[in-house]
Short mmCIF file of C-alpha atoms in Angstrom, two decimals:
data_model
loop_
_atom_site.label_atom_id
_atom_site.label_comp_id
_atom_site.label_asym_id
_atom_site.label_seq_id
_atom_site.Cartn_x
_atom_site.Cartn_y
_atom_site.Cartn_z
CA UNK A 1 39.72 23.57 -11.19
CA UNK A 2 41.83 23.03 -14.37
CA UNK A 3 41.34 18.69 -13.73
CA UNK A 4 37.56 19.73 -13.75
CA UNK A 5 36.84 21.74 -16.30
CA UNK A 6 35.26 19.54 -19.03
CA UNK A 7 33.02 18.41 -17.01
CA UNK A 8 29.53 20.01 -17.91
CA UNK A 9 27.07 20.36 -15.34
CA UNK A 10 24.51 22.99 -16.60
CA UNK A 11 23.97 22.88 -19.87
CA UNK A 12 21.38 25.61 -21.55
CA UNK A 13 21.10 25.54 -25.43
CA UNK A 14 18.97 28.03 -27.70
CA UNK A 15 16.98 28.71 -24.17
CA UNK A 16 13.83 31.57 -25.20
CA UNK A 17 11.12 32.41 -22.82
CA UNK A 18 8.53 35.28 -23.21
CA UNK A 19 6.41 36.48 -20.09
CA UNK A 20 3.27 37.94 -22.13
CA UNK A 21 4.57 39.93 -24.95
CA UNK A 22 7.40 40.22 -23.27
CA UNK A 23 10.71 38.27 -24.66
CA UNK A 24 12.51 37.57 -21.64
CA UNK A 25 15.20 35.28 -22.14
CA UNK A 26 16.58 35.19 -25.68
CA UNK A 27 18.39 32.33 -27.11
CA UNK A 28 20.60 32.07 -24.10
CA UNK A 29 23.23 29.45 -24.35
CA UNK A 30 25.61 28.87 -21.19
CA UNK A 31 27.81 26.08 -19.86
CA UNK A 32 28.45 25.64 -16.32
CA UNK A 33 31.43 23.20 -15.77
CA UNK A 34 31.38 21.41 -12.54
CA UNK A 35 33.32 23.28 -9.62
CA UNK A 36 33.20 26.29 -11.26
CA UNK A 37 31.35 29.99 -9.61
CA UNK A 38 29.66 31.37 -12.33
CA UNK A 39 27.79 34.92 -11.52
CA UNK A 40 25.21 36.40 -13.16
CA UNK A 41 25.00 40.53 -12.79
CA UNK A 42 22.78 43.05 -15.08
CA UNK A 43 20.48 45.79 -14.22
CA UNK A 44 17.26 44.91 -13.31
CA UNK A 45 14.81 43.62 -15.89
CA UNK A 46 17.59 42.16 -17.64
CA UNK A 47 16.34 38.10 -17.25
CA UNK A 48 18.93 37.22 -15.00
CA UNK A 49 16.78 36.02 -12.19
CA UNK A 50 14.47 34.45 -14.49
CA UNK A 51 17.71 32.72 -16.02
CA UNK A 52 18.36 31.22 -13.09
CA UNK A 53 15.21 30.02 -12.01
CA UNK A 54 14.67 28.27 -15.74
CA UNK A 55 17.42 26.14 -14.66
CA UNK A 56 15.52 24.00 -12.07
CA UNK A 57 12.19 24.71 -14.09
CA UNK A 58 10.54 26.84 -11.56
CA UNK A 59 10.03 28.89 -14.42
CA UNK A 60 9.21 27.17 -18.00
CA UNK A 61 10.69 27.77 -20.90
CA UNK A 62 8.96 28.57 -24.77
CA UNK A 63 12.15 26.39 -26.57
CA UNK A 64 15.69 25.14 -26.11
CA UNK A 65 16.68 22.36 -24.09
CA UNK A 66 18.55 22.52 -20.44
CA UNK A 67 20.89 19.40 -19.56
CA UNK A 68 21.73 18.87 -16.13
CA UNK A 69 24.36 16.58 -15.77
CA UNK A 70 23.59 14.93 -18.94
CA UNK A 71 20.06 14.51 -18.15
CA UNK A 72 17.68 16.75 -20.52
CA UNK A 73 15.31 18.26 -17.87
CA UNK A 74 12.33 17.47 -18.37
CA UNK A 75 8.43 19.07 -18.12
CA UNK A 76 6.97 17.54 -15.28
CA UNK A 77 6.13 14.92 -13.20
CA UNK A 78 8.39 12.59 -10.96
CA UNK A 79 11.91 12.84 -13.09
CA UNK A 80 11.76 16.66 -13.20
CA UNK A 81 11.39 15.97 -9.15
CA UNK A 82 14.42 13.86 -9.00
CA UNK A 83 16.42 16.32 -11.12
CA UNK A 84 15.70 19.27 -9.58
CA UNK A 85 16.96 17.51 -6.06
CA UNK A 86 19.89 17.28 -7.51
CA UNK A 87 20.24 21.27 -7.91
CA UNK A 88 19.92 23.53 -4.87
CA UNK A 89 18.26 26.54 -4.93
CA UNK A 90 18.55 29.77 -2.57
CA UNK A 91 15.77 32.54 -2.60
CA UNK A 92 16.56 36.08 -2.30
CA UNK A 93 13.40 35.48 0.10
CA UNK A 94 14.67 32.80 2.01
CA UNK A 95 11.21 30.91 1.86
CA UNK A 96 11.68 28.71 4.70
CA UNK A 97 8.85 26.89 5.79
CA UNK A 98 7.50 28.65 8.40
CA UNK A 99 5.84 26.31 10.76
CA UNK A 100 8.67 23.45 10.94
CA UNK A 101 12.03 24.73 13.20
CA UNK A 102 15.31 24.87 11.89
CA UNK A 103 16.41 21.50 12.43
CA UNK A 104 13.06 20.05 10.46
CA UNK A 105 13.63 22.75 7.97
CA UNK A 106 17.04 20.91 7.30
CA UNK A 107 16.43 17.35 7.43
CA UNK A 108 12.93 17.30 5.57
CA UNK A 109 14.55 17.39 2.08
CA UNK A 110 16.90 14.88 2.90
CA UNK A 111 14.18 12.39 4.67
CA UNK A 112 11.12 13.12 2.23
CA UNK A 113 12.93 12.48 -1.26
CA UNK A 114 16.37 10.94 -0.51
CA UNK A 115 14.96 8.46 2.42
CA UNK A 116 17.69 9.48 4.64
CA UNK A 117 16.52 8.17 8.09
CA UNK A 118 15.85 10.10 10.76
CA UNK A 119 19.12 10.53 12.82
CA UNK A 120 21.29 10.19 9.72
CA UNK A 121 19.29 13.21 8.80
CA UNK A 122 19.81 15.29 11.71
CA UNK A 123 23.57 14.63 12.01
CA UNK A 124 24.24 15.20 8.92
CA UNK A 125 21.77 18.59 9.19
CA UNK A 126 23.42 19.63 13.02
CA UNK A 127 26.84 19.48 10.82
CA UNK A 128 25.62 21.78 8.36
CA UNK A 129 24.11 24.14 10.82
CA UNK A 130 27.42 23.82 12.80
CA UNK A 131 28.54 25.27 9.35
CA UNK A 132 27.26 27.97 8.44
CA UNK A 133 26.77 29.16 12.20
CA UNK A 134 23.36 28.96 13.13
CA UNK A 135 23.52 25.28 15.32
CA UNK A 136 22.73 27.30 18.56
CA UNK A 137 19.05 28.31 16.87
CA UNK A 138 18.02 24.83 15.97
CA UNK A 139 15.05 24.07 17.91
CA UNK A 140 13.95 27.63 17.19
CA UNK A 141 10.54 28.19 14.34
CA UNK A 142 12.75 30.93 11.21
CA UNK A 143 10.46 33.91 12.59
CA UNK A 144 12.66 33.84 15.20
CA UNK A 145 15.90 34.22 13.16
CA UNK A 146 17.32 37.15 11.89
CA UNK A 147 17.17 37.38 8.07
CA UNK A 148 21.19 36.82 7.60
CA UNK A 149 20.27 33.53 9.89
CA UNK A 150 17.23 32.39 8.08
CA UNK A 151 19.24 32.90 4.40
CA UNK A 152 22.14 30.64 6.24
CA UNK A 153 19.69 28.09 6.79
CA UNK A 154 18.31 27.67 3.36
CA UNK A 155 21.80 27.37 2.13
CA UNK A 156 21.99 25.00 4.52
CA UNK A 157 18.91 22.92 3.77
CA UNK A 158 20.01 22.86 -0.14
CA UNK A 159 23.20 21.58 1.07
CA UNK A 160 21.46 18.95 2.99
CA UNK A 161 20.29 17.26 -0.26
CA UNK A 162 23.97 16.91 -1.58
CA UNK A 163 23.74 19.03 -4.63
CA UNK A 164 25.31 19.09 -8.03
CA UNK A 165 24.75 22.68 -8.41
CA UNK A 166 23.82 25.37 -5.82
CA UNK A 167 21.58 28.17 -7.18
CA UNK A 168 21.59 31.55 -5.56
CA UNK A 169 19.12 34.51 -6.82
CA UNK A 170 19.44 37.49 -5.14
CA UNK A 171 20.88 36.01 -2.20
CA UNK A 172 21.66 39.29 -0.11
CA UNK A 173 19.34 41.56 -1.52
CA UNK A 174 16.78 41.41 1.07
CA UNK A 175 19.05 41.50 3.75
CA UNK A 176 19.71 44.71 5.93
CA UNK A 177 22.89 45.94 4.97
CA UNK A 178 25.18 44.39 8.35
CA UNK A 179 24.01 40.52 7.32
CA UNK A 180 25.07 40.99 3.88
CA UNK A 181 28.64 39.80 5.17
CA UNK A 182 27.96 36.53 6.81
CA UNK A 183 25.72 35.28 4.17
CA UNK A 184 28.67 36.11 1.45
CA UNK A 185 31.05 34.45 4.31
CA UNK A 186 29.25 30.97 3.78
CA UNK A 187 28.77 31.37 -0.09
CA UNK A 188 32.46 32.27 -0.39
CA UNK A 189 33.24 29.65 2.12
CA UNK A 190 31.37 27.01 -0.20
CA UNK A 191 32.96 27.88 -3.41
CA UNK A 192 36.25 27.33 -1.89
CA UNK A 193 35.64 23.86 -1.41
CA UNK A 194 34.72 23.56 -4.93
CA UNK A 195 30.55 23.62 -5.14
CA UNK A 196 29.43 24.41 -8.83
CA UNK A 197 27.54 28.02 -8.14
CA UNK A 198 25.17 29.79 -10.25
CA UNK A 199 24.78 33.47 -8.28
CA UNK A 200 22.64 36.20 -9.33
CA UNK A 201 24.00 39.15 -7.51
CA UNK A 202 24.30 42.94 -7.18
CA UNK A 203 27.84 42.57 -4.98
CA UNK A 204 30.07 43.33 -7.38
CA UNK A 205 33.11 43.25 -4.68
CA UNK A 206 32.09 39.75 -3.93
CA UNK A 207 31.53 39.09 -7.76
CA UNK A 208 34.77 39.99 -8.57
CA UNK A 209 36.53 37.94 -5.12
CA UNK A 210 34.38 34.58 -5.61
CA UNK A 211 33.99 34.51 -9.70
CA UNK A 212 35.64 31.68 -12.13
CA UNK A 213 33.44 33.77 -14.77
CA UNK A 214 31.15 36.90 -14.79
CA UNK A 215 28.37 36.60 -17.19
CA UNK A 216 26.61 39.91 -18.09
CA UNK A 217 23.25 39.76 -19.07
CA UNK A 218 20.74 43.04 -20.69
CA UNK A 219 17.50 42.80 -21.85
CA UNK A 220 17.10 38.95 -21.94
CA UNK A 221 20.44 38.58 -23.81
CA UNK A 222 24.09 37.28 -22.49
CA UNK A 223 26.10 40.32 -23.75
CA UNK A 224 29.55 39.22 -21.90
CA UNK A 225 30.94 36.15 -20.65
CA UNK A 226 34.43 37.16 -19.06
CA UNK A 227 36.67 36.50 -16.41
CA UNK A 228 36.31 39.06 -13.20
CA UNK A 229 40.01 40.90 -13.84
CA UNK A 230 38.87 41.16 -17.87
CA UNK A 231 35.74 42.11 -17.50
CA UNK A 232 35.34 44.37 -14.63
CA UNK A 233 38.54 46.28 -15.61
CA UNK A 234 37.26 46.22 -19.25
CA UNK A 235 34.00 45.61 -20.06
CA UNK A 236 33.48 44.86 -23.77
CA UNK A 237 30.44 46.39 -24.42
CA UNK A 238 29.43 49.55 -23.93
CA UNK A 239 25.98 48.52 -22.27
CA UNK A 240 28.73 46.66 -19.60
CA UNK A 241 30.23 50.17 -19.18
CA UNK A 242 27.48 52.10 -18.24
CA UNK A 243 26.07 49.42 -15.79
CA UNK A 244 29.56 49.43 -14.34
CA UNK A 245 29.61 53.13 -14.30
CA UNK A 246 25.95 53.60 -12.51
CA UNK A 247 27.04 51.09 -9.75
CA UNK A 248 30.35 53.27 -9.21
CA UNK A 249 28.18 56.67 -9.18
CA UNK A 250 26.02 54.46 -6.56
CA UNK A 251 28.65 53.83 -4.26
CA UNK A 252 30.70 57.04 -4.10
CA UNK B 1 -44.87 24.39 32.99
CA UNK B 2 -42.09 25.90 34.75
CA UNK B 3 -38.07 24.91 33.95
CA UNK B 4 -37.97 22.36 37.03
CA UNK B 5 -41.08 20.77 36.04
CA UNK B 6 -39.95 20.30 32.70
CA UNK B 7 -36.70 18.62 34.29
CA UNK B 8 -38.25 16.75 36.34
CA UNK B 9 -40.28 15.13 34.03
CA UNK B 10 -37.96 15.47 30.63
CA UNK B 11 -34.58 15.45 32.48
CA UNK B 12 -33.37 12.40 31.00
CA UNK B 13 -35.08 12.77 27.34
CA UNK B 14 -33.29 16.04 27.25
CA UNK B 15 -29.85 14.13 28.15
CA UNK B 16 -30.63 11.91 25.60
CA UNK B 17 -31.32 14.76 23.14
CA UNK B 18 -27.97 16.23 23.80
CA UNK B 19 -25.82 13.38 23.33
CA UNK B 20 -27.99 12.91 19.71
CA UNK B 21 -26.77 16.35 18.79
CA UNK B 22 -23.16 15.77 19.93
CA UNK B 23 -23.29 12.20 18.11
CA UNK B 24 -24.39 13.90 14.87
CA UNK B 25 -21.33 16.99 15.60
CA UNK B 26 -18.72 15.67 16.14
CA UNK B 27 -19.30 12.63 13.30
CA UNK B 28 -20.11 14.98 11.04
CA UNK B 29 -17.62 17.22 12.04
CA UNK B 30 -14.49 14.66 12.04
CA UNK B 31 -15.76 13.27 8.57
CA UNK B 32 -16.50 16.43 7.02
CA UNK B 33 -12.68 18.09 8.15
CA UNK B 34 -11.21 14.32 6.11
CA UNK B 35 -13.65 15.10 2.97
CA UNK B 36 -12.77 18.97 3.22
CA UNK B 37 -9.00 17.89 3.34
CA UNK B 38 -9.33 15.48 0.07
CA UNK B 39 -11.66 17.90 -1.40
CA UNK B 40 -8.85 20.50 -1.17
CA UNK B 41 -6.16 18.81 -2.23
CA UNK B 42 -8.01 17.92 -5.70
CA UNK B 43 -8.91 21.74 -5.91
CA UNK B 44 -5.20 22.82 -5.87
CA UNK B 45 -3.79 19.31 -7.86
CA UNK B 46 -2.39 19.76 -11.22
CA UNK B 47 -4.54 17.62 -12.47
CA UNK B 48 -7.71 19.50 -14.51
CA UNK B 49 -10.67 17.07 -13.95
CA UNK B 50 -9.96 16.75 -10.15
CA UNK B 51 -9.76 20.43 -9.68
CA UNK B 52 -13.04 20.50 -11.93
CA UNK B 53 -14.94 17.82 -9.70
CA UNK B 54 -13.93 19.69 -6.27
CA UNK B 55 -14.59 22.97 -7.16
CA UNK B 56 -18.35 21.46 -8.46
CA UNK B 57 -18.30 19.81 -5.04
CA UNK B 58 -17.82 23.28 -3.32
CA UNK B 59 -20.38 24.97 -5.24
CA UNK B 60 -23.22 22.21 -4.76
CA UNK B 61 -22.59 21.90 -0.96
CA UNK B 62 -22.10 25.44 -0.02
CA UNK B 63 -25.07 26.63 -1.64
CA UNK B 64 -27.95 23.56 -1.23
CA UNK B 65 -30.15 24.19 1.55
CA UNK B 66 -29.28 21.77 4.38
CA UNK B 67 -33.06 20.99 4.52
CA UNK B 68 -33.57 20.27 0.76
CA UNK B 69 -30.42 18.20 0.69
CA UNK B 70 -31.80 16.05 3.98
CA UNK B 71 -35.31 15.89 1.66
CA UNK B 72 -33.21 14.59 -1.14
CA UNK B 73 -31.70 12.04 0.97
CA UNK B 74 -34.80 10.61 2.41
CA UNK B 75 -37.63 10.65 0.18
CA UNK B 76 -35.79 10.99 -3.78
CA UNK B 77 -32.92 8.13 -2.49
CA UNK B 78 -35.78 5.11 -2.19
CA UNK B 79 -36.72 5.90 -6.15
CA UNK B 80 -32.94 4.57 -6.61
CA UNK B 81 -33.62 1.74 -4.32
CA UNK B 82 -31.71 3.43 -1.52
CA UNK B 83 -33.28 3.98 1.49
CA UNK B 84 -30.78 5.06 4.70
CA UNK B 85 -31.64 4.95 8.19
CA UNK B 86 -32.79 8.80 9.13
CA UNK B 87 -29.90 9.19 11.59
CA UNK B 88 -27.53 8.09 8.57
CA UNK B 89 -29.63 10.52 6.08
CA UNK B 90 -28.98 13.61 8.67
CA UNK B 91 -25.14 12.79 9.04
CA UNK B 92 -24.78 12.88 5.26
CA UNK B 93 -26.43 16.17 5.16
CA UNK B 94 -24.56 17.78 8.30
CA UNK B 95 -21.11 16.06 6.41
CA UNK B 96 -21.64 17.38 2.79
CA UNK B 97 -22.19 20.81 3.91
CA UNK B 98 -19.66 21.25 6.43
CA UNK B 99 -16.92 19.73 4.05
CA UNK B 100 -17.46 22.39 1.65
CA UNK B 101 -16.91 24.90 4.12
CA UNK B 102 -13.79 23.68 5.38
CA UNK B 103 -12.18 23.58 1.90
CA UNK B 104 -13.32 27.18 1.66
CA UNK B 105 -11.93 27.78 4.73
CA UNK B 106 -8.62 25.44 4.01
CA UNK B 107 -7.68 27.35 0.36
CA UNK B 108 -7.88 30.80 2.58
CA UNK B 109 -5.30 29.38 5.05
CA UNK B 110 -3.51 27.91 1.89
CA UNK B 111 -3.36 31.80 0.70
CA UNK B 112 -1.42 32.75 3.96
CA UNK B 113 1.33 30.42 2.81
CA UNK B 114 3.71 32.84 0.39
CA UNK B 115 4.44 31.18 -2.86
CA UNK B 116 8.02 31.12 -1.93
CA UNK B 117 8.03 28.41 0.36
CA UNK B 118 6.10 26.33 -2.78
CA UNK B 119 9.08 27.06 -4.72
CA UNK B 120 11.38 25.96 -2.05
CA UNK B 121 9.90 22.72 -1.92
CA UNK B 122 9.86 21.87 -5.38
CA UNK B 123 13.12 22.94 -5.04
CA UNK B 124 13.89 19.95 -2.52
CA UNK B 125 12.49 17.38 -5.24
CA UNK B 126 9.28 17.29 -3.18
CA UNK B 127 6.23 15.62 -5.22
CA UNK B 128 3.11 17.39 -5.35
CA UNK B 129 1.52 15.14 -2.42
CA UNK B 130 5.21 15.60 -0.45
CA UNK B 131 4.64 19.11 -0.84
CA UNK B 132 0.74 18.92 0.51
CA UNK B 133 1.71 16.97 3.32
CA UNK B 134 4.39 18.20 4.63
CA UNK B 135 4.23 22.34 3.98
CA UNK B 136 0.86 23.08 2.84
CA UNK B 137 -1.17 21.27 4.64
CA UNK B 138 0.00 21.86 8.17
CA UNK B 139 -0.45 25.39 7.80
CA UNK B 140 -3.81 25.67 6.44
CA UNK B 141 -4.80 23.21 8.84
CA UNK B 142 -3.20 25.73 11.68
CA UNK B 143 -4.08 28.85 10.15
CA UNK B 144 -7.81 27.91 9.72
CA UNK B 145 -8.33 26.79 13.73
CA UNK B 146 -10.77 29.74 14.22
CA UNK B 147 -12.63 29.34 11.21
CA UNK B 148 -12.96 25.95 11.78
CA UNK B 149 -13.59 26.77 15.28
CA UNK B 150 -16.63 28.53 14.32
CA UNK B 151 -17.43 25.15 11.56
CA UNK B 152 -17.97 23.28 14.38
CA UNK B 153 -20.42 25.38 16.20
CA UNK B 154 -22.14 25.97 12.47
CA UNK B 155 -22.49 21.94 12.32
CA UNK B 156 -23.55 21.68 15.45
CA UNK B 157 -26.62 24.42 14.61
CA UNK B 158 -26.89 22.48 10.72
CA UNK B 159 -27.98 19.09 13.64
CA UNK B 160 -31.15 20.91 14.22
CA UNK B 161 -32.35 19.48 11.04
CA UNK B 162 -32.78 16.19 12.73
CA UNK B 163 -35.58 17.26 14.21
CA UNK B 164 -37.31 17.25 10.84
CA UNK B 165 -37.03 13.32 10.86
CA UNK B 166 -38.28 10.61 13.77
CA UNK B 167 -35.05 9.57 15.45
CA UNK B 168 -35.06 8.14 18.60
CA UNK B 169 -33.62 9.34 20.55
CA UNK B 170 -34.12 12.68 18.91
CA UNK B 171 -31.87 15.37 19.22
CA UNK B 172 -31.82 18.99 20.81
CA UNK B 173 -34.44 20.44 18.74
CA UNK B 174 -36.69 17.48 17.85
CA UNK B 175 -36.81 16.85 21.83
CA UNK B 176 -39.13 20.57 21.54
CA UNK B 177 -41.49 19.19 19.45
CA UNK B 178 -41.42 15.58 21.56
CA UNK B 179 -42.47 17.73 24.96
CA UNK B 180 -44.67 19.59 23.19
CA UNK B 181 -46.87 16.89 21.51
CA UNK B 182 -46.63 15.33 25.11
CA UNK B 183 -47.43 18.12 27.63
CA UNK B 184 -47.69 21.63 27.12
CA UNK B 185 -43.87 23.07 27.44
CA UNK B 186 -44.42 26.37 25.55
CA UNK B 187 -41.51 28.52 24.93
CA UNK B 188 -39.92 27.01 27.90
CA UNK B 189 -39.24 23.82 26.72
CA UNK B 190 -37.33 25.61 23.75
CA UNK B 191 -35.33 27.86 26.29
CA UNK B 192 -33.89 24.34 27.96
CA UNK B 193 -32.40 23.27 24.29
CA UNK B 194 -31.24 27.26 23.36
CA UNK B 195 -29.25 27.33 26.35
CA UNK B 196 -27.81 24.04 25.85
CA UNK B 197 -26.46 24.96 22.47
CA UNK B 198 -25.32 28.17 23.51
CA UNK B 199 -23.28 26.20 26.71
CA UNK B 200 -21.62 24.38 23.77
CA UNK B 201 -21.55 26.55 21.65
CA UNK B 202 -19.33 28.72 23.85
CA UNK B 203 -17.34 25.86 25.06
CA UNK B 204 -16.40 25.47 21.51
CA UNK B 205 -15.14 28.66 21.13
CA UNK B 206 -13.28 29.05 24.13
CA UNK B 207 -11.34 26.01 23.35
CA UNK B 208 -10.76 27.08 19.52
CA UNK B 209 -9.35 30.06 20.69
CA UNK B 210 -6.66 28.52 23.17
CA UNK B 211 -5.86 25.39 20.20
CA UNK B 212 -5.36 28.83 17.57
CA UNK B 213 -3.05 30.57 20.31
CA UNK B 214 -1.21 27.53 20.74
CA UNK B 215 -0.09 26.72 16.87
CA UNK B 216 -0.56 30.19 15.58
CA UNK B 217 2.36 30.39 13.18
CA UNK B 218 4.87 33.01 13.66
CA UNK B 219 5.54 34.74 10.53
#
């Protein structure tokens, strides 16, 4: 990771955003090298989902700039298309598309924007099914998938498009309790051959395992950017303490 | 006159009536599900004039009369120096209204589609008309079979307005009029054309309800 490290992929400067009255996201600034696994935790309401979603513009932003891989991201149109190809995205919802089966769920990305033809596409897609363990449901529509096997899809249909960046919000959290495993498997699986991740998570175990750098967010605000050891074992901030503490009283 | 009389001597006009009202149908039906599509598409575009125009579309052709648009068409047209052929005039009308319908029905079956899987394909780098072809469209198309099933019956009744023009051959419900300005059919001659839209009519349905069962999306 060391060889990699100035290399910036993410790059958010001075980012606010304001939902309403509400001030959401205040004058975040992060850098995400590339290879790096950098997760996001806070309690809820904090901004860190909507953090993470700024960063391929599905939500907009009121000022700052985001550079992705040196390229300012911009508003709309066909260049914010081709940019945001470049950075997959996985949805604590899974959100595939419900009427195509696994295998067209995989290969349409790769077909519709990069042009990949057909059977190129569905090797390449069969390969990353084979991969995260789902190749047996191909032919099968996602209703038919259990949600652990419909979340290892989407990772594996952002993978498809040969990302510079995967993005994970929520990943697990809508998962019954016995998939969250095999969804981490793959994630932990990825980072280990060196994908740049941005994960918004409540897994602190997995946090702590998969983690170059734990960035703690409250009330729109990065309060702590630390390695796992530092900051889980001591948390700077006393807002970090108590959200440490809760999640402790939680699991005993 | 009795039913076989009335076959016997109007068999073949009323054959010829019924394949007039299945002409203007399924025309009108096929172009107004391709205008209801484009009309749609403008309706949801990011674009703010196109979604102006469509939804102005909408809200003319769902609420004109079918018979004061098919008035329009035929007697106000000539003042511009247009003057269509009736059977043209009545496929405009049984078009224009249908179309509106169908994007009515098409943004409901848009609804069923969560907002998620929009994200997801902006996500992929998919282009607004990437996105419309290849996620949204499909499944408002397949979650709107049975109100679209029910369209095509609706344009089938919206025909009936030919009868208010002379075509030749003239369709289901102008044939009435024919038979009785010819003989004296009564209510009889009316009965003939009622049960042949109603034969269709439930034809319609019973095949709408086998396409719907077949691409019903599992969700």
């Amino acid at each position: 990771m060391a060889t990699n490290e100035q290399t910036a992929i993410i790059e958010l400067k001075h980012i606010d955003k304001h939902f309403g009255s509400l001030h959401v996201l205040k004058d975040i600034n992060l850098t995400v090298h590339k290879g790096e696994v950098v997760v996001i935790i806070g309690p809820s309401g904090s901004g860190k989902s909507t953090l993470c979603r700024t960063i391929n513009r599905l939500e907009t932003i009121d000022s700052g700039e985001i550079v992705i891989d040196g390229d300012i991201l911009p508003q709309e149109g066909k260049k914010l298309a081709r940019l945001r190809s470049e950075v997959g995205m996985v949805f604590q919802s899974f959100n595939l598309f419900a009427h195509k089966t696994i295998l067209d769920n995989v290969t349409i990305g790769p077909r519709e924007v990069l042009g990949t033809p057909k059977k190129k596409a569905e090797e390449e897609a069969m390969a990353l099914l084979k991969r995260v363990g789902v190749e047996n449901q191909a032919k099968k529509v996602p209703a038919q998938l259990s949600g652990g096997q419909q979340q290892r899809v989407a990772i594996a249909r952002s993978l498809a498009m040969h990302p510079k960046v995967m993005l994970f919000d929520e990943p697990t959290s809508a998962l019954d309790p016995e998939m969250i495993g095999e969804v981490l498997d793959v994630m932990t699986e990825l980072a280990r051959e060196g994908m740049t991740m941005v994960i918004v998570t409540h897994e602190m175990n997995f946090a702590r395992r998969v983690a170059d750098r734990i960035i703690f967010m409250d009330e729109g605000r990065i309060l702590e950017e630390n390695e796992p050891e530092a900051f889980f074992s001591a948390p700077g901030t006393q807002r970090a303490k108590d959200f440490l503490n809760t999640l402790k009283e939680r699991d005993r | 006159m009795t039913i076989q009389e009335l076959l016997a001597q109007f068999g073949d006009k009323y054959l010829q009536a019924l394949i007039t009202t299945y002409q203007l149908t399924f025309i009108s039906f096929f172009l107004a599900t391709i205008l209801g599509v484009i009309i749609t598409v403008m309706r949801v575009s990011p674009i703010r004039p196109l979604q102006i125009a469509a939804d102005f579309y909408v809200q003319i052709f769902r609420n004109i009369p079918g018979a004061a648009l098919l008035i329009l068409l035929v007697y106000a047209l000539p003042y511009l120096n247009i003057v269509l052929p009736y059977f043209t005039a009545v496929l405009i009308a049984t078009t224009l209204i249908p179309s509106s319908f169908c994007s009515e029905y098409l943004m409901s079956g848009m609804n069923t589609i969560g907002a998620g899987q929009i994200e997801a394909a902006r996500s992929l780098g998919m282009t607004f008309m990437q996105m419309i072809r290849h996620v949204v469209m499909p499944q408002a198309i397949r979650s709107s079979v049975l109100p679209m099933t029910n369209l095509l019956v609706a344009t089938m009744l919206t025909t009936a307005l030919a009868s208010q023009v002379p075509l030749n051959p003239t369709d289901l419900t102008g044939i009435v009029s024919y038979i009785n300005t010819h003989a004296v059919g009564g209510i009889t001659a009316f009965l003939i054309s009622a049960v042949l839209y109603c034969g269709t009519a439930v034809i319609i349905g019973q095949i709408g309800n086998q396409i719907d069962r077949k691409v019903r999306i599992l969700r």
